[in-house]
Tab-separated table of C-alpha atoms in Angstrom:
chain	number	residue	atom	x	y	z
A	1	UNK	CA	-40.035	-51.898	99.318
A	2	UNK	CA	-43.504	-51.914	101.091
A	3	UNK	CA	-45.251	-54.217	103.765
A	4	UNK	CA	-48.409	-55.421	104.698
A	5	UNK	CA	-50.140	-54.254	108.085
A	6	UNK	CA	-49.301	-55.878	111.109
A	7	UNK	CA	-46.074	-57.319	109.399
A	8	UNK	CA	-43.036	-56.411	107.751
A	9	UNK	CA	-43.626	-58.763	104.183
A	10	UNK	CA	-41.647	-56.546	101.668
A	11	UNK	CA	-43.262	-56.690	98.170
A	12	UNK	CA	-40.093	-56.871	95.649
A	13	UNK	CA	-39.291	-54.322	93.186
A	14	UNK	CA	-40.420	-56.807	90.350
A	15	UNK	CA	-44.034	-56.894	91.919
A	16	UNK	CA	-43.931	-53.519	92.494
A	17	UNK	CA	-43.264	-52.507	88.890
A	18	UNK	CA	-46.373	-54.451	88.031
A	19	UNK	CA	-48.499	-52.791	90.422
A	20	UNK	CA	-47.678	-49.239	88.880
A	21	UNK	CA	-48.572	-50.503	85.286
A	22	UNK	CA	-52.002	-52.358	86.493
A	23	UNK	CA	-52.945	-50.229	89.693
A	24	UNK	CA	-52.844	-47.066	88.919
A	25	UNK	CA	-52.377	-46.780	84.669
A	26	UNK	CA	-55.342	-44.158	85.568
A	27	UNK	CA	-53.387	-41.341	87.233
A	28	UNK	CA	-49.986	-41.810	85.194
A	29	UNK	CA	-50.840	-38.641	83.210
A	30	UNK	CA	-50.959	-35.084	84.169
A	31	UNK	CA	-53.455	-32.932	82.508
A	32	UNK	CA	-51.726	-29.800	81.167
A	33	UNK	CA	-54.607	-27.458	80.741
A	34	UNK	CA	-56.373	-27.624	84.136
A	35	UNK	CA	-56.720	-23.723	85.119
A	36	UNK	CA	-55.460	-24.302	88.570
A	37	UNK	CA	-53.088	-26.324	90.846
A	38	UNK	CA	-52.219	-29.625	89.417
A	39	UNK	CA	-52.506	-32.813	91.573
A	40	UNK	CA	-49.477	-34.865	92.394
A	41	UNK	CA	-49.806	-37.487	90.130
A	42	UNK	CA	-46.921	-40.093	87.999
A	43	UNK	CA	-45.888	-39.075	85.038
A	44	UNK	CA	-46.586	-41.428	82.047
A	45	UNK	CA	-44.697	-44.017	82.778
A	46	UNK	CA	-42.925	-43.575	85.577
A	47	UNK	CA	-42.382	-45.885	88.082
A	48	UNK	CA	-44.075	-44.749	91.786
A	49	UNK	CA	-40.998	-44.683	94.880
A	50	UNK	CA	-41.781	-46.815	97.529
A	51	UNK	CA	-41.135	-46.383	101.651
A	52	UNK	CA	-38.718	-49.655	102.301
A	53	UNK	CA	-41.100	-50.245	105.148
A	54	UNK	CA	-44.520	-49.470	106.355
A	55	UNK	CA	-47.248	-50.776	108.603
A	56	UNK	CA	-50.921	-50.054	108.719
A	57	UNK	CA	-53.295	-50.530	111.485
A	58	UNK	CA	-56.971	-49.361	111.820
A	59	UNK	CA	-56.975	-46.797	114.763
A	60	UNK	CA	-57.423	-47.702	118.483
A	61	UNK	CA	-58.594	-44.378	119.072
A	62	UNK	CA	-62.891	-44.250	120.468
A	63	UNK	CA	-63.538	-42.390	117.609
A	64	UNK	CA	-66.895	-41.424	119.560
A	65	UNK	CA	-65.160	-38.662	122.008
A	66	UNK	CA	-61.931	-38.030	119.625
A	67	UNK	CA	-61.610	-37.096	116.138
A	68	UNK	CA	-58.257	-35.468	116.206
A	69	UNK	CA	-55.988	-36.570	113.177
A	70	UNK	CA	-52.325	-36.515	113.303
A	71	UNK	CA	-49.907	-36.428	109.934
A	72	UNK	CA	-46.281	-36.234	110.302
A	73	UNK	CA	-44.075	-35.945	107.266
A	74	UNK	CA	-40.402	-36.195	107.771
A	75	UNK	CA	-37.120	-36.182	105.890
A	76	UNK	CA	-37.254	-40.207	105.788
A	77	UNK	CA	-40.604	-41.035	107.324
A	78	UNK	CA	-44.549	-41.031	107.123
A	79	UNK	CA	-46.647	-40.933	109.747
A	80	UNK	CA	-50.243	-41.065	110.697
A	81	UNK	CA	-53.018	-41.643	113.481
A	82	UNK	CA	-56.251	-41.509	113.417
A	83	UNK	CA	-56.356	-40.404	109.702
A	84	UNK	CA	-59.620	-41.742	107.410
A	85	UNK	CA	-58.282	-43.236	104.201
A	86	UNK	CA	-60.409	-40.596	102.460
A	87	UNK	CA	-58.072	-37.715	103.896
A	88	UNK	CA	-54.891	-40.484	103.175
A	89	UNK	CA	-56.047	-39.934	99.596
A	90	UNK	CA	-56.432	-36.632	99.641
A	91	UNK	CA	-52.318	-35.894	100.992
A	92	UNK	CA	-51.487	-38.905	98.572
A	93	UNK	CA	-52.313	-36.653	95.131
A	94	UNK	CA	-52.013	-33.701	97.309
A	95	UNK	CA	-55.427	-32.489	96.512
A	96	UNK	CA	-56.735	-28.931	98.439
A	97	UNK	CA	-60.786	-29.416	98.723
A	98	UNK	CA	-62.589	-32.606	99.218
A	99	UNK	CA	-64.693	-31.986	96.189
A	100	UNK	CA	-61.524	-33.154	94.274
A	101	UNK	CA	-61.960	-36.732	95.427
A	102	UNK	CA	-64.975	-38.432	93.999
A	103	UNK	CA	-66.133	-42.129	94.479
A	104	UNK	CA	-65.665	-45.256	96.662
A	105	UNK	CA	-67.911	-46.553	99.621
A	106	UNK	CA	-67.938	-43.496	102.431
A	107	UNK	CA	-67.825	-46.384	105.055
A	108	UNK	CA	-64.768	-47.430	103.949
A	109	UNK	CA	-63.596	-43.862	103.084
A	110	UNK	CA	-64.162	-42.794	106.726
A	111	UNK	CA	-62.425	-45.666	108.679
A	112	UNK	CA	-59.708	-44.514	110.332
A	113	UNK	CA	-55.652	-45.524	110.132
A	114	UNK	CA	-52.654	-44.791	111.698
A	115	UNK	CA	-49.681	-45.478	109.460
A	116	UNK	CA	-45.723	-46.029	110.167
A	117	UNK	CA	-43.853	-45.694	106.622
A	118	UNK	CA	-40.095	-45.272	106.099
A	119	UNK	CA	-37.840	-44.389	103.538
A	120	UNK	CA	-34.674	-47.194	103.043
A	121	UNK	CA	-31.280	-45.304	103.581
A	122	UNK	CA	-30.654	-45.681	100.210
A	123	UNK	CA	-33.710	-44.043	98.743
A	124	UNK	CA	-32.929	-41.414	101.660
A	125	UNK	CA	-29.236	-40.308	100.309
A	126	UNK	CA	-30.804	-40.250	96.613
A	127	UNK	CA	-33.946	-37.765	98.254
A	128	UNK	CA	-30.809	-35.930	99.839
A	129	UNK	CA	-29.748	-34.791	96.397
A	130	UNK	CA	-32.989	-33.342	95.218
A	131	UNK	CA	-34.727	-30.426	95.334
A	132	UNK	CA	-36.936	-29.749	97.925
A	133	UNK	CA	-40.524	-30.070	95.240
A	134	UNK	CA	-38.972	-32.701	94.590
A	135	UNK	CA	-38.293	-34.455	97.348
A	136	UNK	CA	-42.150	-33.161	98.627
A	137	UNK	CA	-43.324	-34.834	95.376
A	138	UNK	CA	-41.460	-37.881	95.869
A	139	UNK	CA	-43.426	-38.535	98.878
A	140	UNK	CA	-46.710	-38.027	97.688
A	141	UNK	CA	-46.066	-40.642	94.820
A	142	UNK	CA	-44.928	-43.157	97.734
A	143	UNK	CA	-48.117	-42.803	99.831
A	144	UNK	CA	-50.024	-43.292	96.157
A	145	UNK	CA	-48.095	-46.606	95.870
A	146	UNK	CA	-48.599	-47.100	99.561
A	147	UNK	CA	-52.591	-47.213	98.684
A	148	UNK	CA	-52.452	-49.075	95.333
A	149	UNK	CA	-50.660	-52.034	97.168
A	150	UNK	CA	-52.095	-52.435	100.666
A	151	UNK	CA	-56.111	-50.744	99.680
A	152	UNK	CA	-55.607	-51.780	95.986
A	153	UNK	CA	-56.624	-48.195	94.961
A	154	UNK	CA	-57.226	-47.553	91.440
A	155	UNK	CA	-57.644	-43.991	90.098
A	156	UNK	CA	-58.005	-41.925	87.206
A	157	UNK	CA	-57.473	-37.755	87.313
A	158	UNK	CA	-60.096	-35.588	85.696
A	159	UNK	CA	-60.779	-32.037	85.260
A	160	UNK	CA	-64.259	-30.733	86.028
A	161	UNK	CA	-65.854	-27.576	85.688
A	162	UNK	CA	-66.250	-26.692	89.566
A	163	UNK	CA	-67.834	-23.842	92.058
A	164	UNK	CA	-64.349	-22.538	93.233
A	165	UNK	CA	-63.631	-19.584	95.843
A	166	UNK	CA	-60.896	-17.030	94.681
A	167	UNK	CA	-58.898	-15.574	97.654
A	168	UNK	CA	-58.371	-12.199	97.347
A	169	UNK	CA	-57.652	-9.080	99.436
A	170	UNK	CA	-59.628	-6.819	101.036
A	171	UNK	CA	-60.009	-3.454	99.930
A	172	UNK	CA	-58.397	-2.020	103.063
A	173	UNK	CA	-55.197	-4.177	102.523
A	174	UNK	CA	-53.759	-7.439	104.232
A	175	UNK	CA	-53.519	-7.577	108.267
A	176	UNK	CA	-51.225	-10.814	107.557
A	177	UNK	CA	-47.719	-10.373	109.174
A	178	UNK	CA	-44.947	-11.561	107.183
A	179	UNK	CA	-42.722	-14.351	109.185
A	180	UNK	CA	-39.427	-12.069	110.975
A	181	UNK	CA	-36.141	-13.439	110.235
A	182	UNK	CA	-35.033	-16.287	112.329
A	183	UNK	CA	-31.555	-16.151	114.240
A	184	UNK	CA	-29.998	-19.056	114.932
A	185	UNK	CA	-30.079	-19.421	118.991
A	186	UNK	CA	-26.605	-19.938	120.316
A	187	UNK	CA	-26.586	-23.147	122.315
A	188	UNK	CA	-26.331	-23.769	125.799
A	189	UNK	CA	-22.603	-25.083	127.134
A	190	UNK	CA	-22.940	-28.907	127.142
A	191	UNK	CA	-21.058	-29.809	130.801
A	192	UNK	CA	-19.932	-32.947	128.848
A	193	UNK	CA	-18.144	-31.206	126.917
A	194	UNK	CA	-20.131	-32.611	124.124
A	195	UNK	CA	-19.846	-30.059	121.035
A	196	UNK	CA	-23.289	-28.349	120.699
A	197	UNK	CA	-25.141	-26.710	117.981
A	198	UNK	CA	-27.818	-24.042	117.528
A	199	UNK	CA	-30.990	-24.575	117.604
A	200	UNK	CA	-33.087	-25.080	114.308
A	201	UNK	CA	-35.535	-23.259	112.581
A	202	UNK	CA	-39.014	-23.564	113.939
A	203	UNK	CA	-41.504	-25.985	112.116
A	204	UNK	CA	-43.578	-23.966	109.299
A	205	UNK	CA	-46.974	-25.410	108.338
A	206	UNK	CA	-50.382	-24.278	109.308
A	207	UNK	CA	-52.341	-26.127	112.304
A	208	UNK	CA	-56.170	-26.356	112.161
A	209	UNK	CA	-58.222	-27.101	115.818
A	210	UNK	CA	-62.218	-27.383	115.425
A	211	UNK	CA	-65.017	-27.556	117.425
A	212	UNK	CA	-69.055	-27.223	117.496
A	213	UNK	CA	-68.270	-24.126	119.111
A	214	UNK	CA	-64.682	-22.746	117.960
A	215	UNK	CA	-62.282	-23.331	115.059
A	216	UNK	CA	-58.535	-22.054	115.486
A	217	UNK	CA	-55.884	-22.155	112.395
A	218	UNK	CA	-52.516	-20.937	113.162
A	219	UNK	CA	-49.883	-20.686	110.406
A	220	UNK	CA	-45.963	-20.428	111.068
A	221	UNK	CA	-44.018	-19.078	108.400
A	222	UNK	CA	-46.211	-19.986	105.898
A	223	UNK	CA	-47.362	-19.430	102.217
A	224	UNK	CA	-51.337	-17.899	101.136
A	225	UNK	CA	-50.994	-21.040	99.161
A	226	UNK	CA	-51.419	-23.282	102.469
A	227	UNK	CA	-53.719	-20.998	103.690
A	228	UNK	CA	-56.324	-21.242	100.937
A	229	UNK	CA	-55.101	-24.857	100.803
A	230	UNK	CA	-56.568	-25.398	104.717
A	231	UNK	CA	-59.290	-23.193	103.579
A	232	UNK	CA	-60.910	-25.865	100.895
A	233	UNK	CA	-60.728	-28.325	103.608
A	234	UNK	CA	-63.289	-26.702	105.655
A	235	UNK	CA	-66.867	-27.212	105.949
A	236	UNK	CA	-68.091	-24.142	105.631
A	237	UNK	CA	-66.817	-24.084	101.615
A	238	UNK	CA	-68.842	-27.043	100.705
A	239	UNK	CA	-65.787	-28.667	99.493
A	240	UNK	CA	-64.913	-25.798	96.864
A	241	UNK	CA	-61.269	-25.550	95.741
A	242	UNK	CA	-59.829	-21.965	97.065
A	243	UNK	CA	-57.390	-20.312	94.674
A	244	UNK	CA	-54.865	-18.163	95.972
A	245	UNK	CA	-54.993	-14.388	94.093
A	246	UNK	CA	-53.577	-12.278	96.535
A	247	UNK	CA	-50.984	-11.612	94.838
A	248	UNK	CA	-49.082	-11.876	98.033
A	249	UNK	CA	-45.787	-13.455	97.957
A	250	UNK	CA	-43.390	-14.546	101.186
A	251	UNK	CA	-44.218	-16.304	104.003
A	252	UNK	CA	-46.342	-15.366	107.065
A	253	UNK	CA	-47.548	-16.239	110.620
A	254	UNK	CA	-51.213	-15.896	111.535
A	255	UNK	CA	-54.025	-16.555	113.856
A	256	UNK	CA	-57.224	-17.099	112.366
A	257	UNK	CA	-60.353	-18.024	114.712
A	258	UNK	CA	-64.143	-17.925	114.200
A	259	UNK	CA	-67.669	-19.923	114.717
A	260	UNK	CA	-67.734	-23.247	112.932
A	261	UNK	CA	-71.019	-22.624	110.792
A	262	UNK	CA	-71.835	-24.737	107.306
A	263	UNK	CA	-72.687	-22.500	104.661
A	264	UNK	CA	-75.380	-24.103	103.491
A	265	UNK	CA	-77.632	-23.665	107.017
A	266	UNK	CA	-78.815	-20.499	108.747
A	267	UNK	CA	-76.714	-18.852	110.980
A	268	UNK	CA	-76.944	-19.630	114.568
A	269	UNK	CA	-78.626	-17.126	116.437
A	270	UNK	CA	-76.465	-18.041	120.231
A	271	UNK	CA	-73.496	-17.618	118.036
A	272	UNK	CA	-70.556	-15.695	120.105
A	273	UNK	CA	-68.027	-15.679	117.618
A	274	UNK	CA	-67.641	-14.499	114.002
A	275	UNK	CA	-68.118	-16.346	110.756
A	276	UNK	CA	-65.158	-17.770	108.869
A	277	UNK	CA	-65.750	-15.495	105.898
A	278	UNK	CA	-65.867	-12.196	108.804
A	279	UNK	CA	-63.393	-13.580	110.423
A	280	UNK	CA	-61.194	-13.520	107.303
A	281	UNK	CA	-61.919	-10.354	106.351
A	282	UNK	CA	-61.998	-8.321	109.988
A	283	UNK	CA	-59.024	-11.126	111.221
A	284	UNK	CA	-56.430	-11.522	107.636
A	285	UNK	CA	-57.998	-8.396	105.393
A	286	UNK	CA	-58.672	-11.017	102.948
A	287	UNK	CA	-62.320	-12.626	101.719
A	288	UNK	CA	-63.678	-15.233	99.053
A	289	UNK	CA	-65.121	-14.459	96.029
A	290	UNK	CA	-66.957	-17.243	94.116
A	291	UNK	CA	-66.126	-18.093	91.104
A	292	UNK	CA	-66.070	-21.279	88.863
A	293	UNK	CA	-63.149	-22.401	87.235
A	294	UNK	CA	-61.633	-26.451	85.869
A	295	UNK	CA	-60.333	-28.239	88.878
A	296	UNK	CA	-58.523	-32.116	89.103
A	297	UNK	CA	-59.906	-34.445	90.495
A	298	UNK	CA	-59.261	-37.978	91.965
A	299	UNK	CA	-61.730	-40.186	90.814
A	300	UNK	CA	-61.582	-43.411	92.838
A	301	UNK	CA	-62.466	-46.481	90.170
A	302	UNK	CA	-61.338	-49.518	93.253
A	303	UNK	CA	-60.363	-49.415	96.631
A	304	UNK	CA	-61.189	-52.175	99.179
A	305	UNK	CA	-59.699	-52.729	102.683
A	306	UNK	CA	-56.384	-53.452	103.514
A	307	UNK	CA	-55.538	-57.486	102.517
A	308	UNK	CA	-54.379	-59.558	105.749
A	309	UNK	CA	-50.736	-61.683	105.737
């Protein structure tokens, strides 16, 4: 089931069925011959998952001296603060540049939301027996209903002959470090005699920290996938979808820092630091070749702020 913000109204499964047929008809079909990564999108027909519970509230945060953003995606749970519906969206279809999201009013795009979404016990123990794709892509398709219900978003998915970057290595090799084995810890003796366990695997994803004068992304046992994945998000790409042809396969850990710089405006001459491009290349032994190539994209036909109870 799903709720309105500031309450806990559940919309029944009835309604919700509806919903997926009016909503989003747009995005129930995935288009077989884009070149590259498909979006997250239903399948014709299918019927979107939905969290059991959720609440939405615009963000408290003074969006004049902070714009960190925050997404947490657990086993059961969604999370968010601080997040603009635009980049909502974008995790929703699970789309890797912001050129693949197209329409809608940028005011309302850019207002920020933090979001509280679970999944009912029973949808959990049904999750449990999946796959983990599957389970990933059973999340996306509950933040999509998420969004047609509470921002009535209504979308189609089209391909589009885009400016892409290819990732590829350098002709001295990778510097990328592949993630070491991870040992279990053995736990500490619990002097209530409480049985213990060891401790779990670290959390893998790849972290991204900007500034005017500094941008940091640090990956933990991660795929080149995310990587080129982070690196579409990024200003300095002009929103062009990176594709990943490294050839590389495994998971790594890396630092990755340079000067924030847009690639569309000189260089700064007090710059300390390198480019993102330099610092990919002297940093990960990799670099980005452009390229053109068909890319999906979201295109937004309705959103509108979230209705009141």
């Amino acid at each position: 089931m799903l709720t309105s913000p500031h309450s806990t109204r559940p919309v029944r499964s009835t309604q919700w069925k509806r919903l997926t047929a009016h909503a989003i008809a747009g995005a129930a079909v995935l288009l077989p011959f884009a070149l590259h990564a498909q979006l997250i999108a239903p399948n014709k027909g299918e019927t979107l998952p939905a969290f059991e519970v959720a609440t939405i509230k615009p963000s408290s945060r003074d969006l004049g001296r902070s714009f960190h953003t925050h997404i947490w995606r657990n086993d059961n749970s969604y999370r968010t603060e601080n997040t603009t519906l635009r980049d909502l969206i974008h995790d929703a279809f699970d789309a890797h540049s912001t050129a693949q999201l197209t329409g809608g009013p940028d005011n309302l795009l850019d207002s920020r939301w933090d979001i509280n979404a679970r999944i009912g016990d029973d949808e959990y123990a049904q999750l449990e027996k999946l796959s983990q794709d599957d389970r990933n892509r059973a999340m996306h398709l509950m933040l999509q209903a998420l969004l047609a219900d509470r921002f009535a978003l209504k979308v189609e998915i089209a391909t589009r002959e885009l400016p892409v970057f290819n990732l590829v290595l350098e002709k001295g090799g990778s510097r990328l470090q592949p993630t070491p084995p991870q040992t279990p810890t053995p736990p500490a003796p619990d002097p209530q005699g409480t049985p213990a366990t060891a401790s779990t695997q670290p959390n893998s994803g790849v972290s991204t920290n900007t500034s005017r004068n500094r941008g940091t992304m640090t990956s933990t046992d991660a795929p080149l996938s995310t990587l080129a994945a982070t690196l579409g998000r990024q200003p300095e790409l002009d929103g062009r979808m990176v594709i990943d042809k490294t050839g590389l396969a495994g998971k790594y850990d890396w630092t990755l820092q340079w000067q924030p710089q847009h690639l569309d405006t000189a260089p700064d001459p007090d710059a300390t630091g390198p480019s993102l491009f330099t610092a990919l290349s002297e940093q990960l032994g990799l670099k980005l070749e452009p390229s053109r190539g068909s890319v999906e994209v979201v295109v937004i036909d309705a959103v509108s702020d979230p209705t009141p109870n």
